[in-house]
Structure formats: structure tokens, C-alpha cells
mmCIF file of C-alpha atoms (C1' of nucleotides) in Angstrom:
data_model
loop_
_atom_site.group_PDB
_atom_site.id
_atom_site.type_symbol
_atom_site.label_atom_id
_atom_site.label_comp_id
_atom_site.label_asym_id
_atom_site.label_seq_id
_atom_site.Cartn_x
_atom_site.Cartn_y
_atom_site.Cartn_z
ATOM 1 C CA UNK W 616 32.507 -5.554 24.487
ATOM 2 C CA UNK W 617 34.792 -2.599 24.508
ATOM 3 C CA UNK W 618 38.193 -2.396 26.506
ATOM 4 C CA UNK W 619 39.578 0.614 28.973
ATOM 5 C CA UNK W 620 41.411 1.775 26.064
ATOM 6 C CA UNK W 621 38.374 2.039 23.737
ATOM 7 C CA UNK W 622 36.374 2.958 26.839
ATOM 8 C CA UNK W 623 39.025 6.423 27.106
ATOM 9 C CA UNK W 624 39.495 7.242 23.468
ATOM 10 C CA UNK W 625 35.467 6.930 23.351
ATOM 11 C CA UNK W 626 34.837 9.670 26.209
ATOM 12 C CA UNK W 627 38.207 11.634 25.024
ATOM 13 C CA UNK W 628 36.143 14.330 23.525
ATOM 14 C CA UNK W 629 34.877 17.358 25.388
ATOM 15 C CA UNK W 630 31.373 16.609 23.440
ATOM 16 C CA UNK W 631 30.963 13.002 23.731
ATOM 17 C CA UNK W 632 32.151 13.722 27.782
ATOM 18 C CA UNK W 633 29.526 16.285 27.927
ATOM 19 C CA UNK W 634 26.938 14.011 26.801
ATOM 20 C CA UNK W 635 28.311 11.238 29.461
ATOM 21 C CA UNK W 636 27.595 13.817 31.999
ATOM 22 C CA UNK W 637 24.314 14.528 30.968
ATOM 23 C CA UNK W 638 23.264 11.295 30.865
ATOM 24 C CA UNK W 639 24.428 10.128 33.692
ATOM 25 C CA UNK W 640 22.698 13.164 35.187
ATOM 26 C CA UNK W 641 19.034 13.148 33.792
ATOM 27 C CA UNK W 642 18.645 10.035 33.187
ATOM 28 C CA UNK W 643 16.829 9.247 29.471
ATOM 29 C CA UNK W 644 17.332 12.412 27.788
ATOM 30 C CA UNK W 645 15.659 13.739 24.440
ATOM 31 C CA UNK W 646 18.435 14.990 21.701
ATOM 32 C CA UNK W 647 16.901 17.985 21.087
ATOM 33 C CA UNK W 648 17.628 18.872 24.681
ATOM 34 C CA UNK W 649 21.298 17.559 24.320
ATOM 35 C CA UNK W 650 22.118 19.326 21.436
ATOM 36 C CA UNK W 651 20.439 22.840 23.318
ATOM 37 C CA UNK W 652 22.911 21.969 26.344
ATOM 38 C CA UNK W 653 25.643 21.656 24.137
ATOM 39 C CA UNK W 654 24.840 24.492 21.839
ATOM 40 C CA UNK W 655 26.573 22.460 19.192
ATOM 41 C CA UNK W 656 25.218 21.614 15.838
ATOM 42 C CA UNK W 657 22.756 18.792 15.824
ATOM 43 C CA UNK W 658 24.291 16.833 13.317
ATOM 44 C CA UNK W 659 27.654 17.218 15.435
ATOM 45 C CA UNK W 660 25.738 15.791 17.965
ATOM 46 C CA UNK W 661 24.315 13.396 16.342
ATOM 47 C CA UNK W 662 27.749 11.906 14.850
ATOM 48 C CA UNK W 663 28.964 11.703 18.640
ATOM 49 C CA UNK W 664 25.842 10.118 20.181
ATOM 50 C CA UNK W 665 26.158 7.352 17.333
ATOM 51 C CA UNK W 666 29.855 6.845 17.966
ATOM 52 C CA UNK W 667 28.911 6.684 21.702
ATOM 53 C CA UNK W 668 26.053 3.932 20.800
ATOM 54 C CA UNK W 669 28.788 1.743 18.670
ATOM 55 C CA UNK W 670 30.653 1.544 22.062
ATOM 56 C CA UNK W 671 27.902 0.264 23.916
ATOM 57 C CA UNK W 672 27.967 2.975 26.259
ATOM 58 C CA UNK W 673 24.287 4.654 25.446
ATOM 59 C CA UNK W 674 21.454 2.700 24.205
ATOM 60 C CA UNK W 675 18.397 4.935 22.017
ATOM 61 C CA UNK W 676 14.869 4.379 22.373
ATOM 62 C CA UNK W 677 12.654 6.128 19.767
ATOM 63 C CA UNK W 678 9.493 7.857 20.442
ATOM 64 C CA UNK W 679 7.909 9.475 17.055
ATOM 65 C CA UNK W 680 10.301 11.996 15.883
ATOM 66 C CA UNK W 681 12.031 12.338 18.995
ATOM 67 C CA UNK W 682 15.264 9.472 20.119
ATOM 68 C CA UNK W 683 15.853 9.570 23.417
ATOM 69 C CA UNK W 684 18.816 8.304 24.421
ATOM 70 C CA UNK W 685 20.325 6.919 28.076
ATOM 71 C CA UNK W 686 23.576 5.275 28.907
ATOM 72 C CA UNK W 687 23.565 1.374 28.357
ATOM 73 C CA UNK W 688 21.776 -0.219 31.496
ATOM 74 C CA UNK W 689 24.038 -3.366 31.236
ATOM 75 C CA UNK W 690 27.544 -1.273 31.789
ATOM 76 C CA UNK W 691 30.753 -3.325 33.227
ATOM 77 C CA UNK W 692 30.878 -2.497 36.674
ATOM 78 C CA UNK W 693 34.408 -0.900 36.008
ATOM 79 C CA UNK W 694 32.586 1.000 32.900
ATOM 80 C CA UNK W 695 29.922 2.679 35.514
ATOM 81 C CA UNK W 696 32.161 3.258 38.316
ATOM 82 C CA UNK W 697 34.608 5.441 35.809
ATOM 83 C CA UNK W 698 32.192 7.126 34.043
ATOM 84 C CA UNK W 699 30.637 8.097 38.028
ATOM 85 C CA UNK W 700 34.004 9.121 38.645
ATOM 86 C CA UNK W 701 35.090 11.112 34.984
ATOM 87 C CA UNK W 702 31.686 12.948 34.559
ATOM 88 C CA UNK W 703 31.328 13.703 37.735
ATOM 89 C CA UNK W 704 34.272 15.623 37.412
ATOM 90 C CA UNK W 705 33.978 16.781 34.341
ATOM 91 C CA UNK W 706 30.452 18.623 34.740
ATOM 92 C CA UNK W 707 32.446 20.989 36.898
ATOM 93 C CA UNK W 708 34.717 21.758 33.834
ATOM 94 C CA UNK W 709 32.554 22.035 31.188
ATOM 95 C CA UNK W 710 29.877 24.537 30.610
ATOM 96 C CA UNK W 711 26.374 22.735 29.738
ATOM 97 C CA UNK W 712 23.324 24.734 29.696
ATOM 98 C CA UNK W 713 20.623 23.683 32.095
ATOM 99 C CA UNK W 714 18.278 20.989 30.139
ATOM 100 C CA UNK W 715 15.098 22.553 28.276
ATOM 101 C CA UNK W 716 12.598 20.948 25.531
ATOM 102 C CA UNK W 717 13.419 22.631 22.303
ATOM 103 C CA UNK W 718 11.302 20.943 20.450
ATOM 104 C CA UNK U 1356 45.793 20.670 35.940
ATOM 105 C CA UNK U 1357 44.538 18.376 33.168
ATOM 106 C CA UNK U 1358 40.884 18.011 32.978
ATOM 107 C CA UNK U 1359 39.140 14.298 32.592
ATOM 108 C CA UNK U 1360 38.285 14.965 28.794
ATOM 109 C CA UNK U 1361 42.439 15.273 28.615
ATOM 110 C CA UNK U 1362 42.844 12.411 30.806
ATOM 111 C CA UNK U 1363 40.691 9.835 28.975
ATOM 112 C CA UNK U 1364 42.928 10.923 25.628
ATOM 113 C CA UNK U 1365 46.068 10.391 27.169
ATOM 114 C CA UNK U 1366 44.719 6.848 28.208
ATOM 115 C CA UNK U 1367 42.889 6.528 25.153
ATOM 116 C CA UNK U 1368 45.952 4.579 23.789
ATOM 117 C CA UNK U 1369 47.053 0.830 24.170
ATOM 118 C CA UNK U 1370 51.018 1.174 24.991
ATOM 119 C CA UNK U 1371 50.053 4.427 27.158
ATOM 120 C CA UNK U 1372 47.204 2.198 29.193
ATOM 121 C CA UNK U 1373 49.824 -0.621 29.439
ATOM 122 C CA UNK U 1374 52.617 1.785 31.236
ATOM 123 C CA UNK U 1375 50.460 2.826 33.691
ATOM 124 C CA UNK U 1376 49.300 -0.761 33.919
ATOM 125 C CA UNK U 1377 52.584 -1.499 34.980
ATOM 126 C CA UNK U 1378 53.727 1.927 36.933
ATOM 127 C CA UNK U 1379 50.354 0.979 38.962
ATOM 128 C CA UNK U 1380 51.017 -3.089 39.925
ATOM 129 C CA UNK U 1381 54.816 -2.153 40.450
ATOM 130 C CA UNK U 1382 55.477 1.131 41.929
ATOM 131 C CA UNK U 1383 58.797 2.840 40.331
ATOM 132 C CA UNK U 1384 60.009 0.788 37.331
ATOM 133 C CA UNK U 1385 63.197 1.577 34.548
ATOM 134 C CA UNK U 1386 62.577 2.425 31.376
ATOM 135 C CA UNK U 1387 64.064 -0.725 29.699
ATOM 136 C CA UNK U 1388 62.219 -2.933 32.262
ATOM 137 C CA UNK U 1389 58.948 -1.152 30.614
ATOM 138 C CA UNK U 1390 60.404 -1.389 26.496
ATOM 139 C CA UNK U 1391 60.753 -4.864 27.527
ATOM 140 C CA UNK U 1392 57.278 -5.620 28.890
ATOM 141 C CA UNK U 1393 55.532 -4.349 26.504
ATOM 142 C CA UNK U 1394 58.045 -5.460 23.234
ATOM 143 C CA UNK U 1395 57.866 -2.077 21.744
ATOM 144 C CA UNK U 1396 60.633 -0.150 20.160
ATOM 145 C CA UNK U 1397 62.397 1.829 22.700
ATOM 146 C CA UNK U 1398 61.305 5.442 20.893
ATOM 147 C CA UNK U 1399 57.756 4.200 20.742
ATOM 148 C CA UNK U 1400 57.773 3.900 24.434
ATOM 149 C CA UNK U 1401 59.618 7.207 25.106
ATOM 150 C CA UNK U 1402 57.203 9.018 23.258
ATOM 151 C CA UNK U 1403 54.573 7.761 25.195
ATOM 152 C CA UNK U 1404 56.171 8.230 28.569
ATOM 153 C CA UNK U 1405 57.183 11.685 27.533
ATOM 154 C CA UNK U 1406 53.101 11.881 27.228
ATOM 155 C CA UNK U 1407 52.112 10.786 30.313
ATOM 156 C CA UNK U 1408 54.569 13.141 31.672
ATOM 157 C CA UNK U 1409 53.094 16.065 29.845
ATOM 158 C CA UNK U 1410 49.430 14.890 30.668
ATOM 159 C CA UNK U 1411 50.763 14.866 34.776
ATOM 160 C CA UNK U 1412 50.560 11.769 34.763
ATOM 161 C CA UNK U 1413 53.396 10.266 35.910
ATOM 162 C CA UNK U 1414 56.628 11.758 36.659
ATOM 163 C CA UNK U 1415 60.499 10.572 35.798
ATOM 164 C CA UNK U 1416 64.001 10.346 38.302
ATOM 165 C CA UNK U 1417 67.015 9.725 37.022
ATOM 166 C CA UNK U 1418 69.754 7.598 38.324
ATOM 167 C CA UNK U 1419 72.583 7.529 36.434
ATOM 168 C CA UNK U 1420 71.957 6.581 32.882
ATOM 169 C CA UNK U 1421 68.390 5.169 33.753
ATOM 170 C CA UNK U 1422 65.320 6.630 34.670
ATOM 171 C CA UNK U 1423 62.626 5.296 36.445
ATOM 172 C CA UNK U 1424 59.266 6.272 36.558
ATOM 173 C CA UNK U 1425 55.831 6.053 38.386
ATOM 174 C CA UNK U 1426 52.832 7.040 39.110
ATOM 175 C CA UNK U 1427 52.439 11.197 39.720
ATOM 176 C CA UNK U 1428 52.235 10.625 43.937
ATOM 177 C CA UNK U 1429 49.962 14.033 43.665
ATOM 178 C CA UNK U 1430 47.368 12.927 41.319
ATOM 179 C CA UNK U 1431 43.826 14.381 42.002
ATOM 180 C CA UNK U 1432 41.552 11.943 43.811
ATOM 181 C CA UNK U 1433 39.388 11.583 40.645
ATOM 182 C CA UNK U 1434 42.210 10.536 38.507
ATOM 183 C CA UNK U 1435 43.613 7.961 41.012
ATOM 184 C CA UNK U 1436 40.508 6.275 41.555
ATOM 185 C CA UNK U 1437 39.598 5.958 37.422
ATOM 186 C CA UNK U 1438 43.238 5.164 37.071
ATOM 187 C CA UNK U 1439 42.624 2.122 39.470
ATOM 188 C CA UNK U 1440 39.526 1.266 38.093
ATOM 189 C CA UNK U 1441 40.887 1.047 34.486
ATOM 190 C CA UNK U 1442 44.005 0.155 34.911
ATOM 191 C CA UNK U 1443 43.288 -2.969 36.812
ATOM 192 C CA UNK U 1444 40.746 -3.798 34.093
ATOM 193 C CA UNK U 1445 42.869 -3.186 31.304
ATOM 194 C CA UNK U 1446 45.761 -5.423 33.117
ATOM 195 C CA UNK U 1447 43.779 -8.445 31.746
ATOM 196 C CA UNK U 1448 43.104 -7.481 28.586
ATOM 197 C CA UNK U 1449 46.780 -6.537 27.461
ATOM 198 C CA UNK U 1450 49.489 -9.169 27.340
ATOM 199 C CA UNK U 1451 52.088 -7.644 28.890
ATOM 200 C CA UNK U 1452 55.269 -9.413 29.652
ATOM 201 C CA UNK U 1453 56.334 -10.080 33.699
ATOM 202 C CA UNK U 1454 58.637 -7.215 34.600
ATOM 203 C CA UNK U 1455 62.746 -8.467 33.737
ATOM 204 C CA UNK U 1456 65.542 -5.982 34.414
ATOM 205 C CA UNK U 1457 66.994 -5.705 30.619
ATOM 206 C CA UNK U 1458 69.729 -2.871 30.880
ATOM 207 C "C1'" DA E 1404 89.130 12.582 25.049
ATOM 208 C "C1'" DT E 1405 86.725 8.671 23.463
ATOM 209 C "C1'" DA E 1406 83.652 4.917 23.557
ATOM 210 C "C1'" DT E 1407 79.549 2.976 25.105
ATOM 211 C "C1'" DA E 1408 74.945 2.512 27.230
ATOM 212 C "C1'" DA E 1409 70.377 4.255 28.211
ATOM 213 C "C1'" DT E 1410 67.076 7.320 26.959
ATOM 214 C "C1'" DA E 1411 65.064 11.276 24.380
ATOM 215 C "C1'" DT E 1412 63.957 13.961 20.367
ATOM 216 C "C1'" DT E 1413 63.267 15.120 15.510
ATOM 217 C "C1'" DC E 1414 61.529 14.370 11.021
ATOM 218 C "C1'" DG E 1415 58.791 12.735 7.442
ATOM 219 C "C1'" DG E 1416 54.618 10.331 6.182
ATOM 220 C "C1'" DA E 1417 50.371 7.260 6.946
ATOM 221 C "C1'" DA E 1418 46.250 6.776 9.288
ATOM 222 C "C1'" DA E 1419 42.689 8.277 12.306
ATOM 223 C "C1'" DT E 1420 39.721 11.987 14.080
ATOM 224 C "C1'" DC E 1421 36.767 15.833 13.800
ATOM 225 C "C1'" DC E 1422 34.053 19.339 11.632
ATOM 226 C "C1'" DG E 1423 30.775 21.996 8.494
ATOM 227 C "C1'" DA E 1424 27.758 21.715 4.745
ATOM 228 C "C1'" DA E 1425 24.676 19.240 2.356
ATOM 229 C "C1'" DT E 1426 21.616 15.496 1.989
ATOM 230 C "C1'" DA E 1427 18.974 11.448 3.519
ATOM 231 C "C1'" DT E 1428 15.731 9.018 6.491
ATOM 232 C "C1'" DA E 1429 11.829 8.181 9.563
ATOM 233 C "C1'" DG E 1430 7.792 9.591 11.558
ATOM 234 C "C1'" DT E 1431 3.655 12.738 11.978
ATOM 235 C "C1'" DG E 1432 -0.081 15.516 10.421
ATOM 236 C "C1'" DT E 1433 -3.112 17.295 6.603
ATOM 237 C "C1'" DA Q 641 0.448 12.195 -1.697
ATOM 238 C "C1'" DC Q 642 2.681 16.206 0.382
ATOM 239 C "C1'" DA Q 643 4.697 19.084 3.795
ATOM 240 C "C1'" DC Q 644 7.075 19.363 7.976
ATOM 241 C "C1'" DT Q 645 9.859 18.026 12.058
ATOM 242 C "C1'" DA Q 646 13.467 15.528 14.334
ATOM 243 C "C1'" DT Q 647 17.360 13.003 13.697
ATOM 244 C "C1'" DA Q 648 20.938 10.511 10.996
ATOM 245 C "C1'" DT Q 649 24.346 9.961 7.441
ATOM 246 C "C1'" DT Q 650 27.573 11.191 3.792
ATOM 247 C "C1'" DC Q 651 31.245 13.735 1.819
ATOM 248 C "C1'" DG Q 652 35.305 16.488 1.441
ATOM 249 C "C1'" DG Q 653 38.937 18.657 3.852
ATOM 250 C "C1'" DA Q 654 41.707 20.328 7.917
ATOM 251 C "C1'" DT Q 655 43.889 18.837 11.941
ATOM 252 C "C1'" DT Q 656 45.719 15.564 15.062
ATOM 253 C "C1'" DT Q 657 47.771 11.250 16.302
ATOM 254 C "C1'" DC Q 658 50.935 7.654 15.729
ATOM 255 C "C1'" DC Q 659 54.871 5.283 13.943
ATOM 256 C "C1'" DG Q 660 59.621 3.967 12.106
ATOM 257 C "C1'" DA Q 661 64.066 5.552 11.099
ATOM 258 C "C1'" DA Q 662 67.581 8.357 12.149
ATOM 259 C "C1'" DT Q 663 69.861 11.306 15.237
ATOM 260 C "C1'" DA Q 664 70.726 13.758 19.593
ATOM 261 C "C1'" DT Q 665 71.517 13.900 24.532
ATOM 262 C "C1'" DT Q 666 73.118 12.542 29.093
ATOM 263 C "C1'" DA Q 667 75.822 9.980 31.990
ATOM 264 C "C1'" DT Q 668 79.392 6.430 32.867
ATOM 265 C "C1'" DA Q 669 83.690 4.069 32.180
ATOM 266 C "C1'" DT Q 670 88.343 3.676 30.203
#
DNA sequence: ATATAATATTCGGAAATCCGAATATAGTGT
DNA sequence: ACACTATATTCGGATTTCCGAATATTATAT
């Protein structure tokens, strides 16, 4: 499992932080609606969620076309307390668009 | 004021998440008692404290020809909670030498 | 003024990170 | 089988991060 160090570099990223925040907000989210909060490129998007899934910190479940993705149920305690704490915060700093279906 | 995207990158880093491993267990501590902890070249850990002073991380007071440094005593709420969270986590996954005056 | 000790900074260069553009894959519907 | 949709991956290249070696700075002591 990853470390605090991995654990920081992994959410230092305005993007990959933004998608912590979502998360963490909504619950299981679709990545259309991600990459519409973010107004980034999908495959941007993409490339972050997957780096954020080799951490262990999401998990994906498929659904047809559509992934849906939700942080990782089975976080370290001291993994869900800090991301509480970090995205909490950060969703005051960062501008996200209010989650809509866009596709 | 640095934001928690900023804060995650300046922990994001092994030797940087080991000195404020150590700032946090031991209050105000001199630089060679740190290059000594963690077995790193002295620039190596200069750089990084210069970092963690830039981030506001942690701030520096000099006596003499030493400095000492600790925590930043004004750190937002947010930042001192994740730092204990992490920090305390991290403590046991680094090796870090017990603290020995060196200078 | 000089020497020495403790710490900081600068200067390449190597490695890691991030992005856009293009392409690939997986699933659905016809 | 083909077209289409949603998502993922690959491939350069630009930027950033990190390090070791050398050098600079700041303060003390003689």
C-alpha cells in the first residue's frame, strides 16, 4: 500500500485534487461528469484518474460505456482522515463546475 | 497562503516528509541534528528546508552559527491537522536516526 | 585580519512529471 | 459486420524536480 509521501505527491496536482474533492463529495461519480466539472480534456482526465487508481486511492466500476469511479472503500484511516481534511479545503480553492450528465 | 494542492507537493517528497517528521516529535531542532538524522548531505537537506520555508511551512532562528527550525506556530488549522495525521504515519515508515547533537 | 565552523546558494545535468494530439479499446446499437 | 460513444493509452516534447559538486555566506574565535 502507498506511504504519506506517495499519498502527497499523488494528490499534488490541482486536477487529481479536484477529482479527490469530487469524489469525496458525490460519492460514485460518472467521468463524463468529472471531466465537465473540470472542463479539462478527457483524456487529461483520464491519465489522472488512472494514476489516482494505481495509488489505491479510487477504485472504477464499469457500467456499458460509462466507468464510474469512487474513492477506494478500504482507505487507511490516516488516508481518509487527510483526504477529509485536504479536499475539504481545497473545494474552496478550486473552481469545479456543479456536476451534470454530459453524456 | 499556500493552498493544499501546494501543500501535498511540498510533502510529496521523502527527506521533506522526514523533517517535518522530526520538527513535529521534537519541537525546535538544529540543522546538523536534522543532516544527521536523516544521513543526507548537508546541501540536500538545506535545499529542502529552504522549501519548507518557502511553502510556510516551517520557519528558521538563528543562534549564532546554527539555526534551528520548527514547525510554522501559525499554520492554518487544515494544515496542522493533515500535518499530524501524515506525519505521524510517515514516522514509521522512514528510518530516521534518534536525534544526536552533531555540531 | 585570518581561520574555522555551520549553513546556504549556485550551477550543470539526469530523471520525473505533465500536456496535447493522435490512436486504441470496449461496449452498444443497427 | 459496421458505426458510434465513452473512455483509455501511447507518443513526443516542454517543463519541473531533484541531486552532487563546488562555492558563497554568516558568525565566531584567535
Amino acid at each position: 500500500m502507498l506511504n504519506p509521501t506517495q499519498f502527497c505527491r499523488c494528490l499534488g496536482d490541482d486536477i487529481r485534487m479536484a477529482l479527490v474533492c469530487l469524489l469525496r463529495e458525490h460519492g460514485e461519480v460518472c467521468v463524463c461528469e468529472l471531466t465537465a466539472a473540470l472542463a479539462a480534456p478527457q483524456p487529461t482526465v483520464s491519465r489522472h484518474l488512472a494514476q489516482l487508481r494505481e495509488c489505491g486511492l479510487v477504485i472504477a466500476r464499469r457500467e456499458g460505456t460509462w466507468m464510474h469511479y469512487r474513492l477506494h472503500p478500504e482507505l487507511p484511516v490516516w488516508a481518509k482522515e487527510s483526504i477529509d481534511t485536504l479536499a475539504a479545503t481545497a473545494a474552496t480553492h478550486l473552481d469545479l463546475q456543479p456536476l451534470a450528465k454530459a453524456c
